Short mmCIF file of C-alpha atoms in Angstrom, two decimals:
data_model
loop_
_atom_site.label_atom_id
_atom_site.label_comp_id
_atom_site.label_asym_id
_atom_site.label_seq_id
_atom_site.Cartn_x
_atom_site.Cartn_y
_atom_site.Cartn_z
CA UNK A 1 11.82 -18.09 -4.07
CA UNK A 2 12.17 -15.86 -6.64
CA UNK A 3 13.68 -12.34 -6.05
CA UNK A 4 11.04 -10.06 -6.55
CA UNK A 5 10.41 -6.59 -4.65
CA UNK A 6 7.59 -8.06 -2.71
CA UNK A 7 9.26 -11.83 -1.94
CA UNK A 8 12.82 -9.33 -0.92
CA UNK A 9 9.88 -7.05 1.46
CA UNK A 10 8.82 -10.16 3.03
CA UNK A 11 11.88 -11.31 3.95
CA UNK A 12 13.05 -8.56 5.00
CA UNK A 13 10.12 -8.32 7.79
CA UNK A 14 10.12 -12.18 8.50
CA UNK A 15 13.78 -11.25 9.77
CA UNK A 16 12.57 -8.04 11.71
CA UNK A 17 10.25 -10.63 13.31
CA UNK A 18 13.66 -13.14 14.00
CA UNK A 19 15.60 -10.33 15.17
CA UNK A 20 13.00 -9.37 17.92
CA UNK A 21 12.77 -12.96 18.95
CA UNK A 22 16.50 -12.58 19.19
CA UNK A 23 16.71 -9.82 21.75
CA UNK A 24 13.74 -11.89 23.79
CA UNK A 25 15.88 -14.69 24.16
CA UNK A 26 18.87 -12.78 25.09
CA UNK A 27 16.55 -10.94 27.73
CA UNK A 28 15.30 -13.81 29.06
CA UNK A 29 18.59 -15.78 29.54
CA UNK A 30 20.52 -13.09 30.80
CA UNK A 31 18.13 -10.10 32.21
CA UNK A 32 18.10 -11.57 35.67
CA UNK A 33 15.49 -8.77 37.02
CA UNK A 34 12.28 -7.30 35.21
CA UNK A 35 13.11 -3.67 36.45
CA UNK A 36 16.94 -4.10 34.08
CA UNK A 37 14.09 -3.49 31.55
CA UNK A 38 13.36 -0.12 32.94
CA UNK A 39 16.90 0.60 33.49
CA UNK A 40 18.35 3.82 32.52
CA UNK A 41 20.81 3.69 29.35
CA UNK A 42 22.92 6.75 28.39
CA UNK A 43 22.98 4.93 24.36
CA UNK A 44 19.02 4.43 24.33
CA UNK A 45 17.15 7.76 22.83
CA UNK A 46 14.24 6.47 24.11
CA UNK A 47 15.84 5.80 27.42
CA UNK A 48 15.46 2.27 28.61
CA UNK A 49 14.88 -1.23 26.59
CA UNK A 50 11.12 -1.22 27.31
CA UNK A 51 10.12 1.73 26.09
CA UNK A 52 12.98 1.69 22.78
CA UNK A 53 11.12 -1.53 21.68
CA UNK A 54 7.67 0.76 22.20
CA UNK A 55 8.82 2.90 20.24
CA UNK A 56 9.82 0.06 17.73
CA UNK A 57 5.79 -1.13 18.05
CA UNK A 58 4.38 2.65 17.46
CA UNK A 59 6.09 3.16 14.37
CA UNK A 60 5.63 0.08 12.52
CA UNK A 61 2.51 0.46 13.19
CA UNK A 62 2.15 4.06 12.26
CA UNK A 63 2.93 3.18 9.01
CA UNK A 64 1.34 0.75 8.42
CA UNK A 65 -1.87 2.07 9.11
CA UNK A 66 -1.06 5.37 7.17
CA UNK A 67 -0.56 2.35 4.26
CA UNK A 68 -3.91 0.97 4.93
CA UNK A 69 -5.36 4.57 5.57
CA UNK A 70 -6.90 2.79 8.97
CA UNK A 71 -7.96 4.81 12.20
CA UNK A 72 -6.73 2.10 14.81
CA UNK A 73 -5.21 -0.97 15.23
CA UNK A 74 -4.93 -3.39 18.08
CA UNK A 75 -1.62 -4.05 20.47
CA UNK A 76 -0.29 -7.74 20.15
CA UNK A 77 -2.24 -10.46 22.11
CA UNK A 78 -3.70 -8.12 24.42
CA UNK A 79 -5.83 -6.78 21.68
CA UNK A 80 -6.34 -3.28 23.32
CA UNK A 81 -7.02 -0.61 20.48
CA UNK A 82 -5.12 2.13 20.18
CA UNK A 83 -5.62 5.13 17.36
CA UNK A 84 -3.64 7.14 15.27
CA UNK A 85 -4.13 9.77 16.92
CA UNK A 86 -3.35 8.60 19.79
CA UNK A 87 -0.15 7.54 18.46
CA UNK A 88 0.36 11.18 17.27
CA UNK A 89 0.48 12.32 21.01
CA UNK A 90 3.83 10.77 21.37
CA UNK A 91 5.36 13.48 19.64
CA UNK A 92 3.97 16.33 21.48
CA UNK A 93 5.21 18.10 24.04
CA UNK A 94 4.02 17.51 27.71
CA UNK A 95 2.29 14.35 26.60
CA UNK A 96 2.43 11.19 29.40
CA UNK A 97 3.34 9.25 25.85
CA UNK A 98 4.80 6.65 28.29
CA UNK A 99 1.49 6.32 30.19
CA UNK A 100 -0.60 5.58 27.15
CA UNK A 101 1.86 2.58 26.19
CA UNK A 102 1.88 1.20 29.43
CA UNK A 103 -1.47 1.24 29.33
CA UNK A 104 -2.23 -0.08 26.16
CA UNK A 105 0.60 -3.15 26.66
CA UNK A 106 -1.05 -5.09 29.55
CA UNK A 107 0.59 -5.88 32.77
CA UNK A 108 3.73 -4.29 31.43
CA UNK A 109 5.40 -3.94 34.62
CA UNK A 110 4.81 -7.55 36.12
CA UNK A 111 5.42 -8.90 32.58
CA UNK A 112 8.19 -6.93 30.27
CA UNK A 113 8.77 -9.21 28.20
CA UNK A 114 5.54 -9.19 26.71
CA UNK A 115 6.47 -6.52 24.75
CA UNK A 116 8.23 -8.73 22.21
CA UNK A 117 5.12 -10.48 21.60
CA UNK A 118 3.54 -6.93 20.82
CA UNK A 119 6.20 -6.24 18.58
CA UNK A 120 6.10 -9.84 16.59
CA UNK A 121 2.96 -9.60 16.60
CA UNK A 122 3.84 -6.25 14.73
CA UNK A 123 6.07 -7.68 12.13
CA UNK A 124 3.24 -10.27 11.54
CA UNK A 125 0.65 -7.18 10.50
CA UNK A 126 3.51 -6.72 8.11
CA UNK A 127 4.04 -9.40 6.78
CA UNK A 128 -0.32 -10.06 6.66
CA UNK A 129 0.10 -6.99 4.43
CA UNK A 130 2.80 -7.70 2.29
CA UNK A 131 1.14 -10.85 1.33
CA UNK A 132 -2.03 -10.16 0.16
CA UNK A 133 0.16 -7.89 -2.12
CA UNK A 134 -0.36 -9.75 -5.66
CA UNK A 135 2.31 -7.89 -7.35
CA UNK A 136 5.05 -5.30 -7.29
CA UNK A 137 2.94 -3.09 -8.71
CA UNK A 138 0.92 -3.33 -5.24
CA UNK A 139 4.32 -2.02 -3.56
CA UNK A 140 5.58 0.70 -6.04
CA UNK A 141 2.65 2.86 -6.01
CA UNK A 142 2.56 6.26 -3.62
CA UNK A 143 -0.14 7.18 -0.87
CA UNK A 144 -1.26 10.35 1.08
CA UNK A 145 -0.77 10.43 4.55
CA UNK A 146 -0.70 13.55 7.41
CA UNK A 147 1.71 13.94 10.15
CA UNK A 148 1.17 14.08 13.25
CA UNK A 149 1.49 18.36 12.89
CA UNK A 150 -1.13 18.24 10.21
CA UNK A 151 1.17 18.74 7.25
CA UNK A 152 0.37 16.65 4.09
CA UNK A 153 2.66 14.46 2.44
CA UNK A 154 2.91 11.45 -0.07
CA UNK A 155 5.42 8.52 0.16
CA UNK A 156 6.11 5.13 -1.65
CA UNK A 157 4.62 2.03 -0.37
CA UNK A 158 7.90 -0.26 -1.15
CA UNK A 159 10.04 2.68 0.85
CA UNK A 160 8.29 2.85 3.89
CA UNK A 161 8.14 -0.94 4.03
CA UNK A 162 12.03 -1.01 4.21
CA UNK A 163 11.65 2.23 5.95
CA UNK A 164 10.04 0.54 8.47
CA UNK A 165 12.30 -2.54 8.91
CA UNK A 166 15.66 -0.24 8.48
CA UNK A 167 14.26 2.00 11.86
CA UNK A 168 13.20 -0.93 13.94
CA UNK A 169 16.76 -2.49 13.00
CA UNK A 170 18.53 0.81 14.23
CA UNK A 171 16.47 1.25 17.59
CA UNK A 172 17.58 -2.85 18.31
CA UNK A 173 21.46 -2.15 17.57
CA UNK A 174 21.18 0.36 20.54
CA UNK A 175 19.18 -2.57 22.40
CA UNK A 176 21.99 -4.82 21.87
CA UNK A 177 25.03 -1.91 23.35
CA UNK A 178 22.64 -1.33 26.18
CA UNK A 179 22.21 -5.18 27.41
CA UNK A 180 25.65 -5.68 26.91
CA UNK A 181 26.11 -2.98 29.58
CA UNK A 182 23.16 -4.20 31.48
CA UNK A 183 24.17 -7.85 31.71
CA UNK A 184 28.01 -7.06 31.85
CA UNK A 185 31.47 -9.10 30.94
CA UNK A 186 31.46 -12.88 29.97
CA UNK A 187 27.84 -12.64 28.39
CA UNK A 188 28.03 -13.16 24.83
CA UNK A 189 26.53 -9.91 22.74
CA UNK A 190 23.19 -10.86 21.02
CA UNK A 191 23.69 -11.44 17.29
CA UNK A 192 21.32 -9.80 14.70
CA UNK A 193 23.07 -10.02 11.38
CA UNK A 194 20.90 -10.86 8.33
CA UNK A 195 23.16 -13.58 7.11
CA UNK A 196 22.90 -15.37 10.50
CA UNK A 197 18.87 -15.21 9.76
CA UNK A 198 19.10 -16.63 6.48
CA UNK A 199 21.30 -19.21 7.46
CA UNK A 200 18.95 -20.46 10.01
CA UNK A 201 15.82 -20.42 7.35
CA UNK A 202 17.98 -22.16 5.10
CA UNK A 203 19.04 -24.78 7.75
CA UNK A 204 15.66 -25.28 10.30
CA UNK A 205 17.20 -25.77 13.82
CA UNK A 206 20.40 -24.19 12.73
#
């Protein structure tokens, strides 16, 4: 494959989509309770694993449909819609922001892990995007978007691509300190390096 700003976008996604299938198996092997998902963790901003990987979903997506200049978009297999501005509640004070994901991720308590599928199926939005992308010159070009106080700002397409990746990648290093405290000593920490990832595509089965 040829190094070009959209081929290095793409692969930069397909491993955000590896790296969350990376924490799911780590979860499932080692998470030997569904409510360690909803477990208190003094390195998670966002307070347990659940609702860090929400957070991981919301954003992505928020961007993405600033990108597209869409209203909605749908939440992994469940396919229940959720808007931007509904997304933009997250931010605001005395908002039950953790009501509206729970809500919109179905059966999250009886099933947590389900939120990696919402989240892959995320990355695959992404990568749906970056694909029907013909050139760079799809990627380098700016668009208008409003946050979620109102304000008005422009940003590069090709930035908040890796933007996106880069964030997701920082809220899953905290993932990985907080299940190594969750599932304690003698369990190996869950690897997420991008050389590992490329390795693996390079070698199938690796």
């Amino acid at each position: 494959m040829s190094v070009t700003l959209r081929n290095h976008l793409v692969t930069m996604h397909k491993y955000n989509r590896w790296a969350y299938g990376q924490i799911e198996k780590h979860c499932r092997q080692h998470l030997n309770s569904p409510t360690k998902y909803f477990q208190q963790q003094p390195c998670l901003v966002f307070k347990d694993v659940h609702n860090t990987l929400s957070h991981c979903w919301m954003a992505e997506q928020l961007w993405l449909l600033r990108i597209l200049g869409s209203s909605q978009t749908t939440v992994g297999p469940t396919a229940n819609t959720i808007s931007l501005q509904d997304m933009y509640t997250y931010w605001q004070p005395g908002q039950k922001h953790s009501e509206l994901w729970s809500a919109a991720i179905l059966n999250y308590k009886e099933d947590p892990v389900s939120i990696f599928e919402v989240c892959k199926d995320s990355t695959n939005k992404w990568l749906q995007f970056l694909q029907s992308c013909k050139s760079d010159s799809d990627l380098v070009r700016d668009f208008g978007y409003q946050d979620s106080s109102g304000a008005q700002y422009s940003a590069n397409v090709a930035n908040i691509a890796a933007h996106a990746v880069n964030h997701s990648t920082h809220h899953r290093g905290q993932v990985a300190a907080a299940l190594c405290e969750s599932c304690g000593e003698g369990v190996p920490a869950v690897v997420l390096d991008l050389p590992v990832y490329t390795r693996s595509e390079a070698t199938p089965g690796a």
